[in-house]
CSV table of C-alpha atoms and ligand atoms in Angstrom, one decimal:
chain,number,residue,atom,x,y,z
A,1,UNK,CA,56.3,86.9,65.7
A,2,UNK,CA,57.9,88.5,62.7
A,3,UNK,CA,57.4,86.5,59.4
A,4,UNK,CA,60.3,84.3,58.3
A,5,UNK,CA,62.6,86.1,55.8
A,6,UNK,CA,64.0,84.6,52.6
A,7,UNK,CA,67.0,85.9,50.8
A,8,UNK,CA,66.7,85.5,47.0
A,9,UNK,CA,70.0,85.2,45.1
A,10,UNK,CA,70.3,86.8,41.6
A,11,UNK,CA,73.7,86.9,39.9
A,12,UNK,CA,73.7,86.5,36.2
A,13,UNK,CA,71.3,87.3,33.3
A,14,UNK,CA,69.5,83.9,33.2
A,15,UNK,CA,68.6,84.3,36.9
A,16,UNK,CA,66.7,87.5,36.6
A,17,UNK,CA,63.7,86.0,34.6
A,18,UNK,CA,63.4,83.3,37.3
A,19,UNK,CA,63.5,85.8,40.2
A,20,UNK,CA,60.8,88.1,38.8
A,21,UNK,CA,57.9,85.7,39.1
A,22,UNK,CA,59.1,84.6,42.6
A,23,UNK,CA,59.0,88.2,43.8
A,24,UNK,CA,55.5,88.7,42.4
A,25,UNK,CA,54.3,85.5,44.0
A,26,UNK,CA,55.8,86.5,47.4
A,27,UNK,CA,54.2,89.9,47.1
A,28,UNK,CA,50.8,88.3,46.3
A,29,UNK,CA,51.0,85.8,49.1
A,30,UNK,CA,52.2,88.3,51.7
A,31,UNK,CA,53.1,85.8,54.4
A,32,UNK,CA,56.9,85.7,54.1
A,33,UNK,CA,59.4,88.6,54.2
A,34,UNK,CA,62.2,88.6,51.6
A,35,UNK,CA,65.3,90.4,50.4
A,36,UNK,CA,67.0,90.4,47.1
A,37,UNK,CA,70.8,89.8,46.9
A,38,UNK,CA,72.5,90.7,43.6
A,39,UNK,CA,76.0,89.2,43.5
A,40,UNK,CA,77.1,91.3,40.6
A,41,UNK,CA,78.3,88.3,38.5
A,42,UNK,CA,76.8,90.1,35.5
A,43,UNK,CA,77.4,93.8,35.7
A,44,UNK,CA,77.0,95.4,32.3
A,45,UNK,CA,73.9,97.5,32.1
A,46,UNK,CA,72.6,95.5,29.2
A,47,UNK,CA,73.3,92.2,31.0
A,48,UNK,CA,71.7,93.2,34.3
A,49,UNK,CA,70.1,96.6,35.1
A,50,UNK,CA,67.8,96.6,32.0
A,51,UNK,CA,66.4,93.2,33.1
A,52,UNK,CA,65.5,94.5,36.6
A,53,UNK,CA,63.7,97.5,35.0
A,54,UNK,CA,61.8,95.5,32.3
A,55,UNK,CA,60.9,92.5,34.4
A,56,UNK,CA,59.7,94.7,37.2
A,57,UNK,CA,62.2,93.4,39.8
A,58,UNK,CA,62.7,95.8,42.7
A,59,UNK,CA,66.2,97.2,43.2
A,60,UNK,CA,68.3,94.7,45.1
A,61,UNK,CA,68.6,95.2,48.9
A,62,UNK,CA,72.3,94.2,48.7
A,63,UNK,CA,74.7,94.3,45.8
A,64,UNK,CA,78.1,92.8,45.7
A,65,UNK,CA,80.5,93.6,42.8
A,66,UNK,CA,81.7,90.1,42.1
A,67,UNK,CA,81.7,90.0,38.3
A,68,UNK,CA,84.5,88.9,36.0
A,69,UNK,CA,87.5,86.7,36.8
A,70,UNK,CA,88.1,83.0,36.5
A,71,UNK,CA,85.5,80.6,37.9
A,72,UNK,CA,87.5,80.1,41.2
A,73,UNK,CA,88.0,83.8,41.6
A,74,UNK,CA,84.4,84.7,40.9
A,75,UNK,CA,83.0,81.9,43.1
A,76,UNK,CA,85.4,82.8,45.9
A,77,UNK,CA,84.5,86.5,45.8
A,78,UNK,CA,80.8,85.7,45.9
A,79,UNK,CA,81.3,83.3,48.8
A,80,UNK,CA,83.3,85.8,50.8
A,81,UNK,CA,80.8,88.6,50.2
A,82,UNK,CA,77.8,86.4,51.0
A,83,UNK,CA,79.3,85.0,54.2
A,84,UNK,CA,79.8,88.5,55.5
A,85,UNK,CA,76.3,89.5,54.4
A,86,UNK,CA,74.5,86.6,56.3
A,87,UNK,CA,76.7,87.2,59.3
A,88,UNK,CA,75.1,90.6,59.6
A,89,UNK,CA,71.6,89.8,58.3
A,90,UNK,CA,70.7,86.2,58.8
A,91,UNK,CA,67.8,84.9,56.7
A,92,UNK,CA,65.6,82.0,57.6
A,93,UNK,CA,66.2,80.4,54.2
A,94,UNK,CA,68.1,81.2,51.0
A,95,UNK,CA,66.5,80.7,47.6
A,96,UNK,CA,68.9,80.1,44.7
A,97,UNK,CA,67.8,79.6,41.0
A,98,UNK,CA,69.4,77.9,38.0
A,99,UNK,CA,73.0,76.8,37.7
A,100,UNK,CA,75.3,79.7,37.6
A,101,UNK,CA,78.4,80.4,39.8
A,102,UNK,CA,76.3,82.6,42.1
A,103,UNK,CA,73.9,79.7,42.7
A,104,UNK,CA,76.7,77.4,43.8
A,105,UNK,CA,78.6,80.0,45.8
A,106,UNK,CA,75.6,81.1,47.9
A,107,UNK,CA,74.4,77.5,48.5
A,108,UNK,CA,77.7,76.4,50.0
A,109,UNK,CA,78.0,79.5,52.2
A,110,UNK,CA,74.3,79.2,53.4
A,111,UNK,CA,74.6,75.5,54.3
A,112,UNK,CA,77.8,76.0,56.2
A,113,UNK,CA,76.1,78.7,58.2
A,114,UNK,CA,73.2,76.3,59.0
A,115,UNK,CA,70.7,78.1,56.8
A,116,UNK,CA,68.4,75.9,54.6
A,117,UNK,CA,68.5,76.4,50.9
A,118,UNK,CA,65.7,76.1,48.3
A,119,UNK,CA,66.9,75.3,44.7
A,120,UNK,CA,64.6,76.5,42.0
A,121,UNK,CA,65.2,74.5,38.7
A,122,UNK,CA,66.6,71.6,40.7
A,123,UNK,CA,67.4,68.1,39.3
A,124,UNK,CA,68.4,69.0,35.7
A,125,UNK,CA,71.4,66.9,34.4
A,126,UNK,CA,73.1,67.1,31.1
A,127,UNK,CA,75.5,64.3,32.1
A,128,UNK,CA,78.3,66.5,30.7
A,129,UNK,CA,80.9,67.3,33.4
A,130,UNK,CA,82.7,69.5,30.9
A,131,UNK,CA,79.9,72.1,31.4
A,132,UNK,CA,80.6,74.3,34.4
A,133,UNK,CA,76.8,74.5,35.0
A,134,UNK,CA,76.6,70.7,35.4
A,135,UNK,CA,79.1,70.9,38.3
A,136,UNK,CA,77.1,73.8,39.8
A,137,UNK,CA,73.8,71.8,39.5
A,138,UNK,CA,75.2,68.7,41.1
A,139,UNK,CA,76.9,70.5,44.1
A,140,UNK,CA,73.8,72.7,44.6
A,141,UNK,CA,71.5,69.8,44.6
A,142,UNK,CA,73.7,67.7,46.9
A,143,UNK,CA,73.2,70.4,49.6
A,144,UNK,CA,69.7,71.8,49.0
A,145,UNK,CA,66.7,71.3,51.4
A,146,UNK,CA,63.9,72.1,48.9
A,147,UNK,CA,64.0,70.9,45.3
A,148,UNK,CA,61.7,72.8,43.0
A,149,UNK,CA,61.6,70.9,39.8
A,150,UNK,CA,60.5,71.9,36.3
A,151,UNK,CA,60.1,68.6,34.5
A,152,UNK,CA,59.9,64.8,35.2
A,153,UNK,CA,63.5,64.1,34.3
A,154,UNK,CA,64.5,66.3,37.3
A,155,UNK,CA,62.4,64.3,39.6
A,156,UNK,CA,64.0,61.0,38.3
A,157,UNK,CA,67.5,62.4,38.6
A,158,UNK,CA,67.0,63.5,42.2
A,159,UNK,CA,65.5,60.1,43.1
A,160,UNK,CA,68.4,58.3,41.5
A,161,UNK,CA,70.8,60.4,43.6
A,162,UNK,CA,69.0,59.3,46.7
A,163,UNK,CA,67.2,62.5,47.6
A,164,UNK,CA,64.2,62.2,50.0
A,165,UNK,CA,60.8,62.2,48.3
A,166,UNK,CA,59.5,64.8,50.7
A,167,UNK,CA,62.1,67.4,49.5
A,168,UNK,CA,61.2,67.0,45.8
A,169,UNK,CA,58.4,69.3,44.5
A,170,UNK,CA,57.5,69.2,40.8
A,171,UNK,CA,56.0,72.7,40.5
A,172,UNK,CA,56.6,73.6,36.8
A,173,UNK,CA,58.8,76.4,35.6
A,174,UNK,CA,59.1,80.0,36.9
A,175,UNK,CA,60.8,81.0,33.6
A,176,UNK,CA,57.6,79.9,31.8
A,177,UNK,CA,55.6,82.1,34.3
A,178,UNK,CA,57.9,84.9,33.3
A,179,UNK,CA,57.7,84.5,29.5
A,180,UNK,CA,53.9,84.2,29.6
A,181,UNK,CA,53.6,87.3,31.7
A,182,UNK,CA,56.0,89.3,29.5
A,183,UNK,CA,54.5,88.1,26.3
A,184,UNK,CA,51.1,89.3,27.5
A,185,UNK,CA,52.7,92.7,28.4
A,186,UNK,CA,54.4,92.8,25.0
A,187,UNK,CA,51.1,92.5,23.3
A,188,UNK,CA,50.0,95.8,24.9
A,189,UNK,CA,53.4,97.6,24.5
A,190,UNK,CA,54.7,100.0,21.9
A,191,UNK,CA,57.6,98.1,20.3
A,192,UNK,CA,58.8,100.8,17.9
A,193,UNK,CA,61.6,101.9,20.2
A,194,UNK,CA,63.1,98.4,20.6
A,195,UNK,CA,66.5,98.0,18.9
A,196,UNK,CA,65.2,94.8,17.3
A,197,UNK,CA,62.1,96.5,15.8
A,198,UNK,CA,63.6,98.0,12.7
A,199,UNK,CA,65.5,94.9,11.7
A,200,UNK,CA,62.4,92.7,12.3
A,201,UNK,CA,60.3,95.0,10.1
A,202,UNK,CA,62.9,95.0,7.4
A,203,UNK,CA,63.2,91.2,7.4
A,204,UNK,CA,59.4,90.6,7.5
A,205,UNK,CA,58.7,93.0,4.6
A,206,UNK,CA,56.9,91.1,1.9
A,207,UNK,CA,56.2,88.1,4.1
A,208,UNK,CA,59.9,87.4,4.7
A,209,UNK,CA,61.0,85.0,7.4
A,210,UNK,CA,64.1,85.1,9.6
A,211,UNK,CA,66.0,83.1,12.2
A,212,UNK,CA,67.5,84.1,15.5
A,213,UNK,CA,70.9,82.9,16.9
A,214,UNK,CA,72.4,83.0,20.4
A,215,UNK,CA,75.7,81.4,21.4
A,216,UNK,CA,77.7,81.7,24.6
A,217,UNK,CA,78.6,78.2,25.9
A,218,UNK,CA,82.4,78.1,26.5
A,219,UNK,CA,82.6,74.8,24.5
A,220,UNK,CA,81.1,76.6,21.5
A,221,UNK,CA,82.6,80.1,21.7
A,222,UNK,CA,85.9,80.1,23.6
A,223,UNK,CA,87.8,78.1,21.0
A,224,UNK,CA,88.1,80.0,17.7
A,225,UNK,CA,88.1,76.8,15.6
A,226,UNK,CA,84.8,75.6,17.1
A,227,UNK,CA,83.2,79.0,16.7
A,228,UNK,CA,84.5,79.2,13.1
A,229,UNK,CA,82.9,75.8,12.3
A,230,UNK,CA,79.5,76.9,13.7
A,231,UNK,CA,79.8,80.3,12.0
A,232,UNK,CA,80.3,78.5,8.6
A,233,UNK,CA,77.1,76.5,9.1
A,234,UNK,CA,75.2,79.7,10.1
A,235,UNK,CA,76.4,81.4,6.9
A,236,UNK,CA,75.0,78.5,4.9
A,237,UNK,CA,71.7,78.7,6.8
A,238,UNK,CA,71.6,82.4,6.3
A,239,UNK,CA,71.7,82.0,2.5
A,240,UNK,CA,68.2,80.4,2.9
A,241,UNK,CA,66.8,82.7,5.6
A,242,UNK,CA,68.5,85.8,7.1
A,243,UNK,CA,69.6,85.5,10.7
A,244,UNK,CA,69.7,88.0,13.6
A,245,UNK,CA,72.4,87.4,16.3
A,246,UNK,CA,72.6,89.3,19.5
A,247,UNK,CA,76.1,88.6,20.7
A,248,UNK,CA,77.1,87.7,24.2
A,249,UNK,CA,80.3,89.5,25.6
A,250,UNK,CA,82.1,86.1,25.8
A,251,UNK,CA,81.3,85.4,22.1
A,252,UNK,CA,82.1,88.9,20.9
A,253,UNK,CA,85.6,88.5,22.4
A,254,UNK,CA,86.3,85.3,20.3
A,255,UNK,CA,84.8,86.7,17.1
A,256,UNK,CA,87.0,89.8,17.4
A,257,UNK,CA,90.2,87.9,18.4
A,258,UNK,CA,89.8,85.4,15.6
A,259,UNK,CA,88.6,88.0,13.1
A,260,UNK,CA,85.6,85.9,12.1
A,261,UNK,CA,83.3,87.5,9.5
A,262,UNK,CA,79.7,86.2,9.5
A,263,UNK,CA,78.8,87.8,6.1
A,264,UNK,CA,76.0,90.2,5.1
A,265,UNK,CA,73.0,88.0,5.9
A,266,UNK,CA,73.7,87.6,9.6
A,267,UNK,CA,72.8,90.7,11.5
A,268,UNK,CA,74.9,91.2,14.6
A,269,UNK,CA,73.6,93.2,17.6
A,270,UNK,CA,74.5,93.9,21.2
A,271,UNK,CA,72.9,91.7,23.9
A,272,UNK,CA,69.2,92.7,23.9
A,273,UNK,CA,66.9,93.7,26.8
A,274,UNK,CA,64.3,91.0,27.6
A,275,UNK,CA,61.4,92.6,25.8
A,276,UNK,CA,63.3,93.6,22.7
A,277,UNK,CA,64.7,90.1,22.4
A,278,UNK,CA,61.3,88.5,23.0
A,279,UNK,CA,59.8,90.8,20.3
A,280,UNK,CA,62.4,89.3,17.9
A,281,UNK,CA,62.4,85.6,18.7
A,282,UNK,CA,58.7,85.0,19.2
A,283,UNK,CA,58.1,85.5,15.5
A,284,UNK,CA,61.2,83.7,14.2
A,285,UNK,CA,60.9,80.8,11.8
A,286,UNK,CA,63.7,79.1,13.8
A,287,UNK,CA,65.9,79.8,16.8
A,288,UNK,CA,69.4,78.4,16.8
A,289,UNK,CA,70.9,78.4,20.3
A,290,UNK,CA,73.1,76.9,22.9
A,291,UNK,CA,71.2,78.6,25.8
A,292,UNK,CA,69.4,76.5,28.4
A,293,UNK,CA,66.6,78.9,29.0
A,294,UNK,CA,65.8,79.6,25.4
A,295,UNK,CA,65.2,75.9,24.8
A,296,UNK,CA,62.4,76.1,27.3
A,297,UNK,CA,61.0,79.6,26.4
A,298,UNK,CA,60.7,78.5,22.7
A,299,UNK,CA,58.8,75.4,23.8
A,300,UNK,CA,56.5,77.6,26.0
A,301,UNK,CA,55.6,79.8,23.0
A,302,UNK,CA,55.7,77.1,20.3
A,303,UNK,CA,58.7,78.5,18.3
A,304,UNK,CA,61.0,75.9,16.6
A,305,UNK,CA,64.4,75.6,18.3
A,306,UNK,CA,67.6,74.0,17.2
A,307,UNK,CA,70.0,73.4,20.1
A,308,UNK,CA,73.6,73.5,19.1
A,309,UNK,CA,74.9,71.2,21.8
A,310,UNK,CA,75.6,67.5,22.1
A,311,UNK,CA,73.3,67.1,25.1
A,312,UNK,CA,70.6,68.9,27.0
A,313,UNK,CA,69.6,68.9,30.6
A,314,UNK,CA,66.0,69.8,29.5
A,315,UNK,CA,64.8,66.7,27.6
A,316,UNK,CA,61.1,67.6,28.0
A,317,UNK,CA,61.6,70.3,25.4
A,318,UNK,CA,62.5,67.6,22.9
A,319,UNK,CA,60.0,65.0,24.0
A,320,UNK,CA,57.0,67.3,24.1
A,321,UNK,CA,58.2,70.7,22.9
A,322,UNK,CA,59.6,72.3,19.8
A,323,UNK,CA,63.3,71.7,20.5
A,324,UNK,CA,65.7,69.6,18.4
A,325,UNK,CA,69.1,68.5,19.7
A,326,UNK,CA,71.3,69.1,16.7
A,327,UNK,CA,74.9,69.1,18.0
A,328,UNK,CA,77.6,71.3,16.5
A,329,UNK,CA,78.6,69.4,13.3
A,330,UNK,CA,78.1,72.0,10.6
A,331,UNK,CA,76.4,69.6,8.1
A,332,UNK,CA,74.0,68.5,10.8
A,333,UNK,CA,73.1,72.2,11.7
A,334,UNK,CA,72.4,73.0,8.1
A,335,UNK,CA,70.3,69.9,7.5
A,336,UNK,CA,68.3,70.4,10.6
A,337,UNK,CA,67.6,74.1,9.8
A,338,UNK,CA,66.5,73.2,6.3
A,339,UNK,CA,64.2,70.5,7.6
A,340,UNK,CA,62.6,72.8,10.2
A,341,UNK,CA,62.3,75.7,7.6
A,342,UNK,CA,60.8,73.3,5.1
A,343,UNK,CA,58.3,71.6,7.4
A,344,UNK,CA,56.9,74.6,9.3
A,345,UNK,CA,56.3,74.6,13.0
A,346,UNK,CA,55.2,71.2,14.3
A,347,UNK,CA,52.3,71.1,16.8
A,348,UNK,CA,53.9,71.0,20.2
A,349,UNK,CA,52.5,70.2,23.6
A,350,UNK,CA,53.2,72.3,26.6
A,351,UNK,CA,54.8,70.2,29.4
A,352,UNK,CA,52.8,69.6,32.5
A,353,UNK,CA,52.6,72.5,34.9
A,354,UNK,CA,54.1,75.0,32.5
A,355,UNK,CA,51.1,77.1,33.1
A,356,UNK,CA,52.3,80.4,34.6
A,357,UNK,CA,51.7,79.3,38.2
A,358,UNK,CA,55.0,77.7,39.3
A,359,UNK,CA,56.1,80.6,41.5
A,360,UNK,CA,52.9,80.5,43.4
A,361,UNK,CA,53.3,76.8,44.1
A,362,UNK,CA,56.9,77.4,45.3
A,363,UNK,CA,55.8,80.1,47.8
A,364,UNK,CA,52.9,77.9,49.0
A,365,UNK,CA,55.4,75.1,49.8
A,366,UNK,CA,57.9,77.4,51.5
A,367,UNK,CA,55.3,79.3,53.5
A,368,UNK,CA,53.8,75.9,54.6
A,369,UNK,CA,57.1,74.7,55.8
A,370,UNK,CA,58.5,77.9,57.4
A,371,UNK,CA,55.4,79.2,59.1
B,1,LIG,C1,77.1,82.8,32.8
B,1,LIG,C2,76.7,81.4,33.4
B,1,LIG,C3,75.9,80.7,32.3
B,1,LIG,C4,74.8,81.5,31.7
B,1,LIG,C5,75.4,82.8,31.2
B,1,LIG,C6,74.4,83.7,30.6
B,1,LIG,C7,78.2,80.4,35.0
B,1,LIG,C8,79.2,79.3,35.2
B,1,LIG,N1,77.8,80.6,33.7
B,1,LIG,O1,78.1,82.5,31.8
B,1,LIG,O2,75.3,79.5,32.9
B,1,LIG,O3,74.1,80.8,30.7
B,1,LIG,O4,76.0,83.5,32.3
B,1,LIG,O5,75.0,84.9,30.1
B,1,LIG,O6,77.8,81.0,36.0
B,1,LIG,N2,80.9,89.8,31.0
B,1,LIG,C9,80.8,91.1,30.6
B,1,LIG,N3,79.7,91.8,31.1
B,1,LIG,C10,78.8,91.2,31.9
B,1,LIG,C11,78.9,89.9,32.3
B,1,LIG,C12,80.0,89.2,31.8
B,1,LIG,O7,81.6,91.7,29.9
B,1,LIG,O8,77.8,91.9,32.3
B,1,LIG,C13,82.1,89.1,30.6
B,1,LIG,C14,82.9,88.6,31.8
B,1,LIG,O9,83.8,89.5,32.3
B,1,LIG,C15,83.6,87.4,31.2
B,1,LIG,C16,82.6,86.8,30.2
B,1,LIG,O10,81.7,87.9,29.9
B,1,LIG,O11,84.8,87.7,30.6
B,1,LIG,C17,81.8,85.7,30.8
B,1,LIG,O12,81.1,86.1,32.0
B,1,LIG,P1,80.8,85.0,33.2
B,1,LIG,O13,79.9,85.6,34.2
B,1,LIG,O14,82.1,84.5,33.6
B,1,LIG,O15,80.1,83.8,32.5
B,1,LIG,P2,79.0,83.7,31.2
B,1,LIG,O16,79.7,83.2,30.1
B,1,LIG,O17,78.3,85.0,31.1
């Protein structure tokens, strides 16, 4: 009998760091076959290819070019391409990660074709239906057959939604597997070629501190007035501590259209490869972000994080980790930054099972069920 085959779905930048440890765990376990499907949701070299190279992900077996477009257009294109793909090459199960449009699109198509779906990073809920990701999470979880959960809130949410206990597996977090693996690798790497290295050296000269910013949530960056308000707060913070800001394509669009100037103490850069960015943020005095993943990665490495959103689907990072939910009111952002910079990093606990072994647990469950 040939081994069951999983198709792993990778579409957008935040998927790639979750796929890498799953691939490693499948290789180490050796009992299941697998293929990698890239939907092409993210397509720029610096949003996609560099991540495959640096994170050691093999080239995708299949690549659709489904990037750009509105949500409906992007989702529909991925659904069409994936339906055709599984009609020719039917997997025994599909593995989706996170909450991007590719996650949603492939889940719906697989289920309608009668193929079971495993959702990695299941059960997270922000309660905010204005977030496209929240809709993607709810639909994906309403259809999935395996829920691989990162934190206790995810288990509670799935139970509340009536999911069967046997489908819920609290395994820890594959993204933490990845950041631990890459941080260890970084310790042995020559960092001098990284685009962030020169700016980091300059800012750290004479014991200097710096902060790191990322922003890309539509609610923060699509509207020029919202982005201008946050930019004003960042300029005030930057008067205390210089900031480095790798700018997402969505955000760059609004900054340019609105002609927003962030001043001389906020250093703007292109989106960074994983290792160059890790080299930068792991030694930051504070990270200001609206990313989901970075809230967790900063907790994993004990770096103070201010989340510029009104809610988070990752409450463990606040309860046990280094994250503070600050919102987007400019005065609140400035006050929180001053507080964190004045207090130094608080001692933080690592959430349960955030130990670098989550992907191995996932593969063990799936192999146990499929073989
Ligand atoms: C997507 C995910 C979000 C994730 C984010 C990380 C959804 C609903 N959102 O948002 O959860 O946190 O990725 O980046 O899936 N673009 C480029 N080059 C690229 C990719 C995108 O120029 O390589 C442009 C697109 O054409 C579009 C904009 O950036 O104009 C946004 O891209 P899109 O994939 O629609 O969503 P993100 O905002 O990146």
